[in-house]
Amino acid sequence: MADIDGADLVDGFLAGDEGCLEIVHRRWSPLVHTLARRSLGDAREAEDVTQVVFLAAWRGRAGFAPDRGTLPGWLVGIARRKIADALSARTRRTELVAAAGAALLLTADDAVVHPEAAVERALLADELARLPVSQRRVLNLAFYDDLTQSQIAELTGWPLGTVKSHARRGLHRLAGRLGKDEDTVDAD
């Protein structure tokens, strides 16, 4: 396909013309890649983000409004969001690795160290931290301090029904986030 410019390129892109996508990619992927590389500091990760940006642009092309901005500006906006996502994912991976390492250190005295269990403990700790404060508090008191629901109610000053509700909601959220079957949670 011949190189086309301006409105024809945008119209073709919006209409789903793959030839126009190819031109858009060829023309502006160096810009997107440079932004990603400078922000992430990693060429491979920048390549991944660049691919994700153009895939998102292609899938979401109906959301581009030429009267509100230029196509390269829209692509840069998508790139900024995808770079932020990549940085968040990197931070989460780093935190999980650090938590798993800390969990391994705590269990190093065991005769056999189980790295899978350490990773699961780290994932559980991370997901517990994401729960609302009341649910997290009830589950921590129940599982780490080995308190009964009645003891938790007495300690917190909350009605027993409230403690039970927080425990149940917290367990269901954890099950959903950790990919466990909710029937297993109901059976407990």
PDB file of C-alpha atoms in Angstrom, residues 13-181:
ATOM      1  CA  PHE A  13      -7.286   3.559  10.339  1.00  0.00           C
ATOM      2  CA  LEU A  14     -10.705   4.282  11.858  1.00  0.00           C
ATOM      3  CA  ALA A  15     -12.397   2.200   9.150  1.00  0.00           C
ATOM      4  CA  GLY A  16     -10.253  -0.817  10.058  1.00  0.00           C
ATOM      5  CA  ASP A  17      -7.910  -0.779   7.069  1.00  0.00           C
ATOM      6  CA  GLU A  18      -4.959  -2.961   8.092  1.00  0.00           C
ATOM      7  CA  GLY A  19      -2.749  -1.240   5.533  1.00  0.00           C
ATOM      8  CA  CYS A  20      -3.326   2.024   7.360  1.00  0.00           C
ATOM      9  CA  LEU A  21      -2.508   0.308  10.655  1.00  0.00           C
ATOM     10  CA  GLU A  22       0.773  -0.811   9.119  1.00  0.00           C
ATOM     11  CA  ILE A  23       1.590   2.759   8.085  1.00  0.00           C
ATOM     12  CA  VAL A  24       0.581   4.127  11.503  1.00  0.00           C
ATOM     13  CA  HIS A  25       2.768   1.513  13.179  1.00  0.00           C
ATOM     14  CA  ARG A  26       5.736   2.156  10.902  1.00  0.00           C
ATOM     15  CA  ARG A  27       5.436   5.903  11.320  1.00  0.00           C
ATOM     16  CA  TRP A  28       4.874   6.210  15.080  1.00  0.00           C
ATOM     17  CA  SER A  29       6.190   3.042  16.707  1.00  0.00           C
ATOM     18  CA  PRO A  30       9.683   4.594  17.039  1.00  0.00           C
ATOM     19  CA  LEU A  31       8.137   7.438  19.070  1.00  0.00           C
ATOM     20  CA  VAL A  32       6.173   5.053  21.292  1.00  0.00           C
ATOM     21  CA  HIS A  33       9.181   2.761  21.715  1.00  0.00           C
ATOM     22  CA  THR A  34      11.447   5.681  22.666  1.00  0.00           C
ATOM     23  CA  LEU A  35       8.967   6.874  25.302  1.00  0.00           C
ATOM     24  CA  ALA A  36       8.687   3.361  26.710  1.00  0.00           C
ATOM     25  CA  ARG A  37      12.440   2.771  26.659  1.00  0.00           C
ATOM     26  CA  ARG A  38      13.185   6.034  28.455  1.00  0.00           C
ATOM     27  CA  SER A  39      10.496   5.430  31.052  1.00  0.00           C
ATOM     28  CA  LEU A  40      11.170   1.744  31.651  1.00  0.00           C
ATOM     29  CA  GLY A  41      14.911   1.554  31.019  1.00  0.00           C
ATOM     30  CA  ASP A  42      14.559  -1.861  29.416  1.00  0.00           C
ATOM     31  CA  ALA A  43      14.519  -2.494  25.658  1.00  0.00           C
ATOM     32  CA  ARG A  44      12.565  -5.762  25.823  1.00  0.00           C
ATOM     33  CA  GLU A  45       9.931  -4.328  28.095  1.00  0.00           C
ATOM     34  CA  ALA A  46       9.718  -1.271  25.822  1.00  0.00           C
ATOM     35  CA  GLU A  47       9.125  -3.569  22.832  1.00  0.00           C
ATOM     36  CA  ASP A  48       6.344  -5.333  24.723  1.00  0.00           C
ATOM     37  CA  VAL A  49       4.730  -2.040  25.703  1.00  0.00           C
ATOM     38  CA  THR A  50       4.985  -0.781  22.116  1.00  0.00           C
ATOM     39  CA  GLN A  51       3.138  -3.861  20.870  1.00  0.00           C
ATOM     40  CA  VAL A  52       0.505  -3.495  23.582  1.00  0.00           C
ATOM     41  CA  VAL A  53       0.009   0.184  22.677  1.00  0.00           C
ATOM     42  CA  PHE A  54      -0.633  -0.531  19.012  1.00  0.00           C
ATOM     43  CA  LEU A  55      -2.865  -3.487  19.811  1.00  0.00           C
ATOM     44  CA  ALA A  56      -4.881  -1.295  22.206  1.00  0.00           C
ATOM     45  CA  ALA A  57      -5.033   1.483  19.601  1.00  0.00           C
ATOM     46  CA  TRP A  58      -6.277  -0.916  16.947  1.00  0.00           C
ATOM     47  CA  ARG A  59      -8.890  -2.486  19.214  1.00  0.00           C
ATOM     48  CA  GLY A  60      -9.972   0.877  20.597  1.00  0.00           C
ATOM     49  CA  ARG A  61      -9.767   2.879  17.378  1.00  0.00           C
ATOM     50  CA  ALA A  62     -13.472   3.744  17.598  1.00  0.00           C
ATOM     51  CA  GLY A  63     -12.574   5.814  20.670  1.00  0.00           C
ATOM     52  CA  PHE A  64     -10.269   8.115  18.715  1.00  0.00           C
ATOM     53  CA  ALA A  65     -11.867  11.451  17.857  1.00  0.00           C
ATOM     54  CA  PRO A  66      -9.847  13.399  15.253  1.00  0.00           C
ATOM     55  CA  ASP A  67     -11.579  16.628  16.286  1.00  0.00           C
ATOM     56  CA  ARG A  68     -10.163  16.273  19.828  1.00  0.00           C
ATOM     57  CA  GLY A  69      -6.526  15.658  18.938  1.00  0.00           C
ATOM     58  CA  THR A  70      -4.011  14.101  16.597  1.00  0.00           C
ATOM     59  CA  LEU A  71      -3.426  10.410  16.060  1.00  0.00           C
ATOM     60  CA  PRO A  72       0.176  10.574  17.378  1.00  0.00           C
ATOM     61  CA  GLY A  73      -1.066  12.459  20.457  1.00  0.00           C
ATOM     62  CA  TRP A  74      -3.682   9.777  21.054  1.00  0.00           C
ATOM     63  CA  LEU A  75      -1.035   7.062  20.678  1.00  0.00           C
ATOM     64  CA  VAL A  76       1.223   8.859  23.180  1.00  0.00           C
ATOM     65  CA  GLY A  77      -1.686   8.967  25.644  1.00  0.00           C
ATOM     66  CA  ILE A  78      -2.187   5.221  25.285  1.00  0.00           C
ATOM     67  CA  ALA A  79       1.571   4.719  25.639  1.00  0.00           C
ATOM     68  CA  ARG A  80       1.669   6.704  28.883  1.00  0.00           C
ATOM     69  CA  ARG A  81      -1.089   4.530  30.376  1.00  0.00           C
ATOM     70  CA  LYS A  82       0.555   1.288  29.239  1.00  0.00           C
ATOM     71  CA  ILE A  83       3.933   2.443  30.590  1.00  0.00           C
ATOM     72  CA  ALA A  84       2.275   3.186  33.938  1.00  0.00           C
ATOM     73  CA  ASP A  85       0.716  -0.296  33.869  1.00  0.00           C
ATOM     74  CA  ALA A  86       4.118  -1.856  33.147  1.00  0.00           C
ATOM     75  CA  LEU A  87       5.734   0.066  36.006  1.00  0.00           C
ATOM     76  CA  SER A  88       2.949  -1.021  38.376  1.00  0.00           C
ATOM     77  CA  ALA A  89       3.347  -4.638  37.304  1.00  0.00           C
ATOM     78  CA  ARG A  90       7.113  -4.384  37.794  1.00  0.00           C
ATOM     79  CA  THR A  91       6.629  -2.951  41.288  1.00  0.00           C
ATOM     80  CA  ARG A  92       4.161  -5.710  42.165  1.00  0.00           C
ATOM     81  CA  ARG A  93       6.562  -8.395  40.895  1.00  0.00           C
ATOM     82  CA  THR A  94       9.409  -6.858  42.899  1.00  0.00           C
ATOM     83  CA  GLU A  95       7.285  -6.736  46.051  1.00  0.00           C
ATOM     84  CA  LEU A  96       6.182 -10.351  45.601  1.00  0.00           C
ATOM     85  CA  VAL A  97       9.754 -11.527  45.053  1.00  0.00           C
ATOM     86  CA  ALA A  98      10.896  -9.606  48.143  1.00  0.00           C
ATOM     87  CA  ALA A  99       8.040 -11.030  50.205  1.00  0.00           C
ATOM     88  CA  ALA A 100       8.787 -14.532  48.953  1.00  0.00           C
ATOM     89  CA  GLY A 101      12.454 -14.053  49.835  1.00  0.00           C
ATOM     90  CA  ALA A 102      11.526 -12.859  53.311  1.00  0.00           C
ATOM     91  CA  ALA A 103       9.202 -15.821  53.738  1.00  0.00           C
ATOM     92  CA  LEU A 104      11.996 -18.157  52.654  1.00  0.00           C
ATOM     93  CA  LEU A 105      14.306 -16.622  55.251  1.00  0.00           C
ATOM     94  CA  LEU A 106      11.672 -17.162  57.927  1.00  0.00           C
ATOM     95  CA  THR A 107      11.358 -20.833  57.004  1.00  0.00           C
ATOM     96  CA  ALA A 108      15.057 -21.489  56.385  1.00  0.00           C
ATOM     97  CA  ASP A 109      15.272 -23.379  59.683  1.00  0.00           C
ATOM     98  CA  ASP A 110      12.868 -25.999  58.354  1.00  0.00           C
ATOM     99  CA  ALA A 111      14.457 -29.259  57.262  1.00  0.00           C
ATOM    100  CA  VAL A 112      13.052 -28.834  53.770  1.00  0.00           C
ATOM    101  CA  VAL A 113      12.360 -25.390  52.349  1.00  0.00           C
ATOM    102  CA  HIS A 114       9.291 -25.261  50.098  1.00  0.00           C
ATOM    103  CA  PRO A 115       9.610 -22.254  47.776  1.00  0.00           C
ATOM    104  CA  GLU A 116       6.062 -22.785  46.453  1.00  0.00           C
ATOM    105  CA  ALA A 117       4.678 -22.373  49.967  1.00  0.00           C
ATOM    106  CA  ALA A 118       6.739 -19.219  50.461  1.00  0.00           C
ATOM    107  CA  VAL A 119       5.362 -17.737  47.252  1.00  0.00           C
ATOM    108  CA  GLU A 120       1.819 -18.667  48.311  1.00  0.00           C
ATOM    109  CA  ARG A 121       2.370 -17.008  51.699  1.00  0.00           C
ATOM    110  CA  ALA A 122       3.672 -13.897  49.957  1.00  0.00           C
ATOM    111  CA  LEU A 123       0.680 -13.816  47.607  1.00  0.00           C
ATOM    112  CA  LEU A 124      -1.683 -14.296  50.535  1.00  0.00           C
ATOM    113  CA  ALA A 125      -0.020 -11.503  52.514  1.00  0.00           C
ATOM    114  CA  ASP A 126      -0.256  -9.216  49.484  1.00  0.00           C
ATOM    115  CA  GLU A 127      -3.942  -9.988  48.956  1.00  0.00           C
ATOM    116  CA  LEU A 128      -4.691  -9.609  52.674  1.00  0.00           C
ATOM    117  CA  ALA A 129      -3.151  -6.135  52.526  1.00  0.00           C
ATOM    118  CA  ARG A 130      -5.607  -5.227  49.762  1.00  0.00           C
ATOM    119  CA  LEU A 131      -8.694  -6.098  51.819  1.00  0.00           C
ATOM    120  CA  PRO A 132     -10.698  -3.410  53.597  1.00  0.00           C
ATOM    121  CA  VAL A 133      -9.269  -2.727  57.059  1.00  0.00           C
ATOM    122  CA  SER A 134     -12.144  -4.365  58.961  1.00  0.00           C
ATOM    123  CA  GLN A 135     -11.988  -7.604  56.944  1.00  0.00           C
ATOM    124  CA  ARG A 136      -8.196  -7.741  57.143  1.00  0.00           C
ATOM    125  CA  ARG A 137      -8.283  -7.187  60.903  1.00  0.00           C
ATOM    126  CA  VAL A 138     -10.808  -9.971  61.491  1.00  0.00           C
ATOM    127  CA  LEU A 139      -8.905 -12.457  59.309  1.00  0.00           C
ATOM    128  CA  ASN A 140      -5.542 -11.562  60.855  1.00  0.00           C
ATOM    129  CA  LEU A 141      -6.939 -11.997  64.371  1.00  0.00           C
ATOM    130  CA  ALA A 142      -8.576 -15.287  63.421  1.00  0.00           C
ATOM    131  CA  PHE A 143      -5.717 -16.907  61.537  1.00  0.00           C
ATOM    132  CA  TYR A 144      -2.544 -15.335  62.883  1.00  0.00           C
ATOM    133  CA  ASP A 145      -3.606 -14.696  66.483  1.00  0.00           C
ATOM    134  CA  ASP A 146      -5.785 -17.830  66.569  1.00  0.00           C
ATOM    135  CA  LEU A 147      -8.778 -16.054  68.098  1.00  0.00           C
ATOM    136  CA  THR A 148     -12.364 -17.267  67.825  1.00  0.00           C
ATOM    137  CA  GLN A 149     -15.002 -15.010  66.332  1.00  0.00           C
ATOM    138  CA  SER A 150     -16.431 -14.433  69.815  1.00  0.00           C
ATOM    139  CA  GLN A 151     -12.999 -13.378  71.080  1.00  0.00           C
ATOM    140  CA  ILE A 152     -12.582 -11.055  68.093  1.00  0.00           C
ATOM    141  CA  ALA A 153     -15.989  -9.491  68.805  1.00  0.00           C
ATOM    142  CA  GLU A 154     -15.002  -8.932  72.426  1.00  0.00           C
ATOM    143  CA  LEU A 155     -11.590  -7.512  71.497  1.00  0.00           C
ATOM    144  CA  THR A 156     -12.888  -5.155  68.795  1.00  0.00           C
ATOM    145  CA  GLY A 157     -16.171  -4.229  70.450  1.00  0.00           C
ATOM    146  CA  TRP A 158     -18.033  -5.212  67.281  1.00  0.00           C
ATOM    147  CA  PRO A 159     -21.193  -7.348  67.378  1.00  0.00           C
ATOM    148  CA  LEU A 160     -20.565 -11.035  66.694  1.00  0.00           C
ATOM    149  CA  GLY A 161     -22.664 -10.847  63.495  1.00  0.00           C
ATOM    150  CA  THR A 162     -20.454  -8.040  62.188  1.00  0.00           C
ATOM    151  CA  VAL A 163     -17.323 -10.080  62.869  1.00  0.00           C
ATOM    152  CA  LYS A 164     -18.844 -13.069  61.059  1.00  0.00           C
ATOM    153  CA  SER A 165     -19.821 -10.872  58.095  1.00  0.00           C
ATOM    154  CA  HIS A 166     -16.337  -9.360  57.846  1.00  0.00           C
ATOM    155  CA  ALA A 167     -14.765 -12.823  58.009  1.00  0.00           C
ATOM    156  CA  ARG A 168     -17.049 -14.253  55.340  1.00  0.00           C
ATOM    157  CA  ARG A 169     -16.672 -11.277  52.978  1.00  0.00           C
ATOM    158  CA  GLY A 170     -12.914 -11.274  53.446  1.00  0.00           C
ATOM    159  CA  LEU A 171     -12.652 -14.996  52.728  1.00  0.00           C
ATOM    160  CA  HIS A 172     -14.794 -14.638  49.600  1.00  0.00           C
ATOM    161  CA  ARG A 173     -12.652 -11.761  48.328  1.00  0.00           C
ATOM    162  CA  LEU A 174      -9.469 -13.716  48.960  1.00  0.00           C
ATOM    163  CA  ALA A 175     -10.912 -16.774  47.241  1.00  0.00           C
ATOM    164  CA  GLY A 176     -11.885 -14.705  44.219  1.00  0.00           C
ATOM    165  CA  ARG A 177      -8.528 -12.948  43.999  1.00  0.00           C
ATOM    166  CA  LEU A 178      -6.488 -16.089  44.511  1.00  0.00           C
ATOM    167  CA  GLY A 179      -8.577 -18.073  42.040  1.00  0.00           C
ATOM    168  CA  LYS A 180      -9.968 -20.517  44.581  1.00  0.00           C
ATOM    169  CA  ASP A 181     -13.344 -22.167  44.137  1.00  0.00           C
TER     170      ASP A 181
END
